[in-house]
CSV table of C-alpha atoms and ligand atoms in Angstrom, one decimal:
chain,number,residue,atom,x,y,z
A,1,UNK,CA,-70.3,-42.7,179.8
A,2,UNK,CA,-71.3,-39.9,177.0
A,3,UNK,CA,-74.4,-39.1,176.6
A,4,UNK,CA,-74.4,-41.4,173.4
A,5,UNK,CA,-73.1,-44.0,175.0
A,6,UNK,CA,-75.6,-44.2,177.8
A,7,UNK,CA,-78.7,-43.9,175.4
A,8,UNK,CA,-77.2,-47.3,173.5
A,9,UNK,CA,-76.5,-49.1,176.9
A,10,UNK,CA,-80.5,-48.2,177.4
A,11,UNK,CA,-81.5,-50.3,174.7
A,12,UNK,CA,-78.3,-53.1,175.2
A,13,UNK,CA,-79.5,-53.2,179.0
A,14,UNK,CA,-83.1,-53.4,178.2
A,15,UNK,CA,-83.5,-50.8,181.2
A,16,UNK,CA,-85.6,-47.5,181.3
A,17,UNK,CA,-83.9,-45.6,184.4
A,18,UNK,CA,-82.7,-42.2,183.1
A,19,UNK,CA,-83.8,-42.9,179.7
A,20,UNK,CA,-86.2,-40.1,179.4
A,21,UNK,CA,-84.5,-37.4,180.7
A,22,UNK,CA,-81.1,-38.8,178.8
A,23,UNK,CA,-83.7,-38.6,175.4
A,24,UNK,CA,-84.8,-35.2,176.6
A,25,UNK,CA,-80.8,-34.2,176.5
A,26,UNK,CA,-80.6,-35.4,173.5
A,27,UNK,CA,-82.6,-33.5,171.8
A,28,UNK,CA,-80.8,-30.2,172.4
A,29,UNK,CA,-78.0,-32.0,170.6
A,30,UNK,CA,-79.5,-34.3,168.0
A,31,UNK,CA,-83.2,-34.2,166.0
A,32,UNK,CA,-85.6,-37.5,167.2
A,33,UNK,CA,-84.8,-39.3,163.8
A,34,UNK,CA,-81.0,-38.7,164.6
A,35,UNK,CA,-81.1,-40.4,167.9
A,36,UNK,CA,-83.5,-42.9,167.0
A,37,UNK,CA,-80.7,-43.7,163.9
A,38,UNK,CA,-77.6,-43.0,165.5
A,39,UNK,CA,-77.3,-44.1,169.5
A,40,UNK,CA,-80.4,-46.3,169.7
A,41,UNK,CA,-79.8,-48.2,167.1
A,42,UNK,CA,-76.0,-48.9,167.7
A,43,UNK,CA,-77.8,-50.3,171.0
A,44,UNK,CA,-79.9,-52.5,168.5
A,45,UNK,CA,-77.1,-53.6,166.8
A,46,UNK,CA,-75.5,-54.4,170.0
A,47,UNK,CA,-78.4,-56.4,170.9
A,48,UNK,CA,-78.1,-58.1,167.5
A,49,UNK,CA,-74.4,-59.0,168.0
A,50,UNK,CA,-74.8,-60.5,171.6
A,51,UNK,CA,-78.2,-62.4,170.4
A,52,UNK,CA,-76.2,-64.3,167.9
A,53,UNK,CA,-73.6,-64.5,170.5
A,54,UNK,CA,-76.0,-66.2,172.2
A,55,UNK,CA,-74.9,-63.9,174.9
A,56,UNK,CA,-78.8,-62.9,175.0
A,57,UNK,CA,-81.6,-64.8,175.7
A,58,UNK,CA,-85.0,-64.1,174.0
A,59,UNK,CA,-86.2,-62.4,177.2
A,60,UNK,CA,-83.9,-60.1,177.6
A,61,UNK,CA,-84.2,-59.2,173.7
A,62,UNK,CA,-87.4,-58.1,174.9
A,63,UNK,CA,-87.0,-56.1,177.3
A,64,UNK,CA,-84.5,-54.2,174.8
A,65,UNK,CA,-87.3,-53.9,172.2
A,66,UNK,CA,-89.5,-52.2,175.2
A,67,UNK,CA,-86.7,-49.6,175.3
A,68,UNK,CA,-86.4,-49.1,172.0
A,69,UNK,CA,-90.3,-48.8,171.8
A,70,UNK,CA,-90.6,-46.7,174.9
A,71,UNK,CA,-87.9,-44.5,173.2
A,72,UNK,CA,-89.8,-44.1,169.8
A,73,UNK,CA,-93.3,-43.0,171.9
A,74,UNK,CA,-90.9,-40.9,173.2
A,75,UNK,CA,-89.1,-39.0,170.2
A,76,UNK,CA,-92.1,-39.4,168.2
A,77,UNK,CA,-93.8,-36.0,169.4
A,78,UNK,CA,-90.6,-34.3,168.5
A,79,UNK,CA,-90.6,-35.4,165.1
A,80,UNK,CA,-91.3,-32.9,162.1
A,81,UNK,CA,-94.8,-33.4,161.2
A,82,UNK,CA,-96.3,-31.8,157.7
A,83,UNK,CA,-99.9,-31.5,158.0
A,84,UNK,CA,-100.6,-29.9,154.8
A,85,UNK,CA,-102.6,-32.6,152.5
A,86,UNK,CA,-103.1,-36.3,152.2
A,87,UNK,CA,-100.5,-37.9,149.9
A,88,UNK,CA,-101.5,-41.2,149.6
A,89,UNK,CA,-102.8,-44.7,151.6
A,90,UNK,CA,-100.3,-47.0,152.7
A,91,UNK,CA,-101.2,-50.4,153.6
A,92,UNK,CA,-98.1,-52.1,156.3
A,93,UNK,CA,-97.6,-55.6,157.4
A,94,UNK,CA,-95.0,-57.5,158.7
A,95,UNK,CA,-94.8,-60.8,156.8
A,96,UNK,CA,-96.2,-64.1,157.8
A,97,UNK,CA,-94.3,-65.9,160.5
A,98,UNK,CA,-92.5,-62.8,161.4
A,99,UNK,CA,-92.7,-60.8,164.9
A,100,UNK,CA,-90.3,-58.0,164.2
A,101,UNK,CA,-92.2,-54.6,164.2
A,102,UNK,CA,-90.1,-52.0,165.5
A,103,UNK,CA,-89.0,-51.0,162.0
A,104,UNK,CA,-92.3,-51.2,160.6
A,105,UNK,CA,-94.0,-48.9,163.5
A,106,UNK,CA,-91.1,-46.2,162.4
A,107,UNK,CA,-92.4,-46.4,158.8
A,108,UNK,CA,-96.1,-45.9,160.0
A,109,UNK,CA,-94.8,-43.2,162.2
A,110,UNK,CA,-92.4,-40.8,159.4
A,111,UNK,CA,-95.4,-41.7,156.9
A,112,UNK,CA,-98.3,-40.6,158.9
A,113,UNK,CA,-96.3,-37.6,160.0
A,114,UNK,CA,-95.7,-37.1,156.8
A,115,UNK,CA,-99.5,-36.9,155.0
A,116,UNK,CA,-100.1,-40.7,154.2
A,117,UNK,CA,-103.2,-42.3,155.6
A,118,UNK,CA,-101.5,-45.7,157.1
A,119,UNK,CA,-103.5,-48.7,157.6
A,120,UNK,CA,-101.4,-51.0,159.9
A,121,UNK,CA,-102.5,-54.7,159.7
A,122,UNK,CA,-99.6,-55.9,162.3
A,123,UNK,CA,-97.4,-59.0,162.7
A,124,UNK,CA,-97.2,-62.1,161.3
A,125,UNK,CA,-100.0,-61.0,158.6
A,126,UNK,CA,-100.5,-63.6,156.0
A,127,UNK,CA,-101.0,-62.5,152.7
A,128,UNK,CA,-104.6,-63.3,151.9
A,129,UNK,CA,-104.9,-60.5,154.9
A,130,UNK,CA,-103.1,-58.2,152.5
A,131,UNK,CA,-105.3,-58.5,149.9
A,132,UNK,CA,-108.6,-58.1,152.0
A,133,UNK,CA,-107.4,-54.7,153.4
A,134,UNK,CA,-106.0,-53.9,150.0
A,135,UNK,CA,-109.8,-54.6,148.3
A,136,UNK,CA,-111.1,-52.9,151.0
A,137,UNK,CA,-109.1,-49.5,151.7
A,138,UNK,CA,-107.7,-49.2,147.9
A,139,UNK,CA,-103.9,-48.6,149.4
A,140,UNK,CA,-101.9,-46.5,146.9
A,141,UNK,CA,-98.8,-48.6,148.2
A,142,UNK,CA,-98.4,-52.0,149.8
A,143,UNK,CA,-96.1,-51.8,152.5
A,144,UNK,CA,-94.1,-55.3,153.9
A,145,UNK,CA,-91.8,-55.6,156.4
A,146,UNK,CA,-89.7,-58.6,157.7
A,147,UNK,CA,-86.2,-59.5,159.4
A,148,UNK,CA,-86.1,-62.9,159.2
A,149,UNK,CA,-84.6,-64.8,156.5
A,150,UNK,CA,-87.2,-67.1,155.5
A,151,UNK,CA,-89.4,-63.6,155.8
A,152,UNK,CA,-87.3,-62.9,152.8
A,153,UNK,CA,-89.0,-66.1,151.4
A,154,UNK,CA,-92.4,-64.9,152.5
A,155,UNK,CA,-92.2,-62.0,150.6
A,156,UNK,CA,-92.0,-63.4,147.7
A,157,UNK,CA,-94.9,-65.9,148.1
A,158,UNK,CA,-96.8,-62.8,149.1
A,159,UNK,CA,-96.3,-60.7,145.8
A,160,UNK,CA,-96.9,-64.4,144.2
A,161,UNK,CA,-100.8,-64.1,145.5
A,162,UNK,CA,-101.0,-60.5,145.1
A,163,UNK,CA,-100.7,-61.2,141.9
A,164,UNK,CA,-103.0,-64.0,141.7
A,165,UNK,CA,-105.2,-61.6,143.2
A,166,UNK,CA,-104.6,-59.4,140.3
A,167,UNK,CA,-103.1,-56.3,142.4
A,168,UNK,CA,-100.5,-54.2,140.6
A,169,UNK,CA,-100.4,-51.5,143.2
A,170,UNK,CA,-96.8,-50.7,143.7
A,171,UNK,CA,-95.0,-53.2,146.4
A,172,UNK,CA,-92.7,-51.5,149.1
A,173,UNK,CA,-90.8,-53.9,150.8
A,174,UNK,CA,-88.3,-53.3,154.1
A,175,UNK,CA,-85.9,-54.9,156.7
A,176,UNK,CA,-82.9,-56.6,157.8
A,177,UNK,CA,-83.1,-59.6,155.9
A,178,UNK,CA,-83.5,-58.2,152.6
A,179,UNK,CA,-81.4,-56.7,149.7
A,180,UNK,CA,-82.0,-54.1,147.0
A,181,UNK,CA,-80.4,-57.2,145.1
A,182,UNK,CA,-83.0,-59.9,146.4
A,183,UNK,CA,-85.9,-57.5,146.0
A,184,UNK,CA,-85.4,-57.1,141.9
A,185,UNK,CA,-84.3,-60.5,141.3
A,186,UNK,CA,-86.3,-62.6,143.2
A,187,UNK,CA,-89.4,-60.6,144.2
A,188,UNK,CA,-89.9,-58.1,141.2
A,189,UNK,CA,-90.3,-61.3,138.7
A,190,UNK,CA,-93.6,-62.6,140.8
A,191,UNK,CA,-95.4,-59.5,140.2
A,192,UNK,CA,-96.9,-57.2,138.2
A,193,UNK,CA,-96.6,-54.3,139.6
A,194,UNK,CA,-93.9,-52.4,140.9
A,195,UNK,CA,-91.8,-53.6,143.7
A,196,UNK,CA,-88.6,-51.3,145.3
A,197,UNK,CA,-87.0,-51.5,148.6
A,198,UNK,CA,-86.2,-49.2,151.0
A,199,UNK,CA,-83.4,-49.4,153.2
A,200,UNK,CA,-84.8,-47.5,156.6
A,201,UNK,CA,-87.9,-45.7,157.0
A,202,UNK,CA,-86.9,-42.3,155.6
A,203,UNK,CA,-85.9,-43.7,152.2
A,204,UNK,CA,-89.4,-45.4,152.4
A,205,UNK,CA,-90.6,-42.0,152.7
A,206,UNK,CA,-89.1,-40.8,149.8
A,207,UNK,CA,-90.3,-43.3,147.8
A,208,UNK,CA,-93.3,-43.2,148.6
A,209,UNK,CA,-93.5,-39.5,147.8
A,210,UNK,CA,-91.9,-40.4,144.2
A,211,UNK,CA,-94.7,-42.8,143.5
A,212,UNK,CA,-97.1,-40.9,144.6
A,213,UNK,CA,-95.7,-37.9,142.3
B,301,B1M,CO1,-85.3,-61.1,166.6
B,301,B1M,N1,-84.0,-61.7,165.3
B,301,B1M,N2,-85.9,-62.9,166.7
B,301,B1M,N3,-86.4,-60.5,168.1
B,301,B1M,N4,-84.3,-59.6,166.6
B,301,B1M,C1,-83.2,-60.6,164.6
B,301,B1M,C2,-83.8,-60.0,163.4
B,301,B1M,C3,-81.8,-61.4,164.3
B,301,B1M,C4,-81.0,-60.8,163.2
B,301,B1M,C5,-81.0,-61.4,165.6
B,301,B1M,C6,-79.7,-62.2,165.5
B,301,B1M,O1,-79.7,-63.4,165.6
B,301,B1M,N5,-78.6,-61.5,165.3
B,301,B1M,C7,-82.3,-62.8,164.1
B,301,B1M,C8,-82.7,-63.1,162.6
B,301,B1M,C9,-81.9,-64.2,162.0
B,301,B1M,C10,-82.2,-64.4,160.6
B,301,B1M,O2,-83.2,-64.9,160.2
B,301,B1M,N6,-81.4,-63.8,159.7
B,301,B1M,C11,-83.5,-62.9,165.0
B,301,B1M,C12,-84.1,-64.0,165.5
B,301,B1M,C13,-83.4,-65.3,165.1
B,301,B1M,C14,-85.3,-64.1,166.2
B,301,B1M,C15,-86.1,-65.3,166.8
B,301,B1M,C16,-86.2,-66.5,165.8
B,301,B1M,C17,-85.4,-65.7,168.1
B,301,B1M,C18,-86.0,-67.0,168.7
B,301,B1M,O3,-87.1,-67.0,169.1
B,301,B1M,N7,-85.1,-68.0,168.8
B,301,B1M,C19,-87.4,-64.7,167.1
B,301,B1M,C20,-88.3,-64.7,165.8
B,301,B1M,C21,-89.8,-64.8,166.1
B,301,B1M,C22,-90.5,-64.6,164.8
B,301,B1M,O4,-90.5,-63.5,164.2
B,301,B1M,N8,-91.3,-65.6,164.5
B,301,B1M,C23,-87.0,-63.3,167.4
B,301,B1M,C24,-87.7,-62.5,168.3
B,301,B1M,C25,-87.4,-61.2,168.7
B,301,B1M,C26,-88.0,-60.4,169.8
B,301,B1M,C27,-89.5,-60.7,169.9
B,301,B1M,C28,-87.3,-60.8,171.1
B,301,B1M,C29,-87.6,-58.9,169.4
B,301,B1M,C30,-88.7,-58.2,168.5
B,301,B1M,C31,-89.6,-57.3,169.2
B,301,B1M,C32,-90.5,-56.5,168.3
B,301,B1M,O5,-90.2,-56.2,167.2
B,301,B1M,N9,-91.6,-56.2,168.8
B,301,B1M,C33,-86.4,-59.2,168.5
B,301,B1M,C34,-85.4,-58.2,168.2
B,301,B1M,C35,-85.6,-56.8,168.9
B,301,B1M,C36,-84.4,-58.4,167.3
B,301,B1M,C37,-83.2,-57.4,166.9
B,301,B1M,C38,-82.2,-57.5,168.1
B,301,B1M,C39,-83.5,-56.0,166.6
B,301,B1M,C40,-84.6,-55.7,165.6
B,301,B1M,C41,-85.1,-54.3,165.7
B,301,B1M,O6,-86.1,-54.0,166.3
B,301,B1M,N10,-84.3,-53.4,165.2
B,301,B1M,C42,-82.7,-58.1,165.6
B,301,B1M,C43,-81.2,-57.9,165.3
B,301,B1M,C44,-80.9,-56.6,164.6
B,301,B1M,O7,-81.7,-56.2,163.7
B,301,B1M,N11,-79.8,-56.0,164.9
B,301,B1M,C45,-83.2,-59.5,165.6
B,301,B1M,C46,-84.6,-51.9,165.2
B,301,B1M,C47,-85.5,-51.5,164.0
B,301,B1M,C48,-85.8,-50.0,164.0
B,301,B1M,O8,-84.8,-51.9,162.8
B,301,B1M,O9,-86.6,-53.5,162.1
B,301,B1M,O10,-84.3,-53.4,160.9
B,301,B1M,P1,-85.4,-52.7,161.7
B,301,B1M,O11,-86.0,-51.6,160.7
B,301,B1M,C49,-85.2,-50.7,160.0
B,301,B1M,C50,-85.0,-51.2,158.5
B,301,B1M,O12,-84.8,-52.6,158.4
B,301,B1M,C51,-86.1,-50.6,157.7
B,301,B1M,O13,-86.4,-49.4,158.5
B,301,B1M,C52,-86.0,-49.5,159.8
B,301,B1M,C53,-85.1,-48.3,160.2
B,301,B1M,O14,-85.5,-47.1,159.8
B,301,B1M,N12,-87.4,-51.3,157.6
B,301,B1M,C54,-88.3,-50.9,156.6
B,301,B1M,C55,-87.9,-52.3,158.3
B,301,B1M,N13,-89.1,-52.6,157.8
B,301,B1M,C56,-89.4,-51.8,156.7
B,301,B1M,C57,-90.4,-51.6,155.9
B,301,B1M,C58,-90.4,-50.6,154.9
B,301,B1M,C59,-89.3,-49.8,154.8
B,301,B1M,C60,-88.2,-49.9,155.6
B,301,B1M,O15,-91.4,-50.4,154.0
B,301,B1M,C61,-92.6,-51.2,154.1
């Protein structure tokens, strides 16, 4: 197997042998956001593919996500980090009813290295959660992540008591199940505020650096 190859069977096999040195080769080849974007997450896709295939069972999804974790811990000392000034406060949640926080922890990771102050509220984090941290910390940006369909769902309920909560700060909102589409059509109308999407966690960086502008 390539090198490429072997770093996606990691995260298909939901083993760790040889991972770390195999990362470590990487890196003379690739940057840590390439190989988190490129091999690992072809592995994720994988794992995606034979899930629905039922060809995985929950368990072994697991132990894939461990990888894929283990790898990020990893790559993350690697990555380019700008130390120069604090750009903003970022509050991040995955959605109520939703597990899924491998994408979300990437966000926290390129933000934070990136001069926003991150306040991480977790999984499954229902919205009146959202607006306790939000009256507490002030967020610049409201951060929601989810992968699950009816987390698509949840999102909007969530900007639909944001708003009852009379927040307007601009809404960020992230992951598998959701669409630039679905985002202005069905979320946007609930709130007040702003509300954009970003499709992976460096175009959330950018846009958090354009509201923040
Ligand atoms: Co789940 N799962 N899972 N799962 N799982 C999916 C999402 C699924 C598509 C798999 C499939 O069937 N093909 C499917 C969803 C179906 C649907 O609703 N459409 C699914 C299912 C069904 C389930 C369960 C219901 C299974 C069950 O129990 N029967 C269950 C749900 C439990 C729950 O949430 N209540 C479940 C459980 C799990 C595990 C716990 C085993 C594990 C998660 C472990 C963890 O996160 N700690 C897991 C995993 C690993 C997956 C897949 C295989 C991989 C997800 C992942 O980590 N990707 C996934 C299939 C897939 O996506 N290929 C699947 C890597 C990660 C870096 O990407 O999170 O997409 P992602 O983040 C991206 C972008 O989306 C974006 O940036 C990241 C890249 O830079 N992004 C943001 C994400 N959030 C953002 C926020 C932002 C900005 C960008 O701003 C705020």
């Amino acid at each position: 197997l390539t090198l490429e190859e072997r770093l996606a069977s990691y995260v298909v096999e939901g083993t760790k042998e040889g991972l770390l040195s195999d990362l470590e080769e990487g890196l003379n080849k690739y940057s840590a956001l390439e190989l988190i974007n490129g091999p690992l997450m072809t592995g994720m896709a994988e794992v995606g593919r034979l899930f629905n295939n039922n060809e995985l069972i929950v368990a072994e999804v697991l132990q894939s996500a461990e990888v894929m974790k283990a790898s990020v811990t990893y790559l993350e000392d690697f990555m380019e980090k700008d130390e120069s000034s604090v750009k903003g406060k970022v509050i991040l949640a995955t959605v109520k009813g939703d597990v899924h926080d491998i994408g979300k922890n990437l966000v926290e990771i390129i933000l934070s290295n990136n001069g926003y102050q991150i306040i991480n509220l977790g999984i499954k984090v229902p919205p009146d959660k959202i607006i306790e941290a939000y009256r507490n910390e002030k967020a610049d940006i409201i951060g929601l992540s989810g992968l699950l369909v009816k987390s698509a769902q949840q999102m909007i309920v969530t900007a639909q008591d944001l708003k009852i909560a009379d927040i307007d700060v601009p809404i960020m909102v992230g992951g598998a199940a959701l669409t630039r589409k679905f985002t202005k059509t069905r979320i946007k109308p609930e709130y007040d505020g702003m509300v954009v999407y970003a499709k992976d966690a460096m175009d959330g960086l950018d846009i958090a650096n354009k509201l923040m502008d």
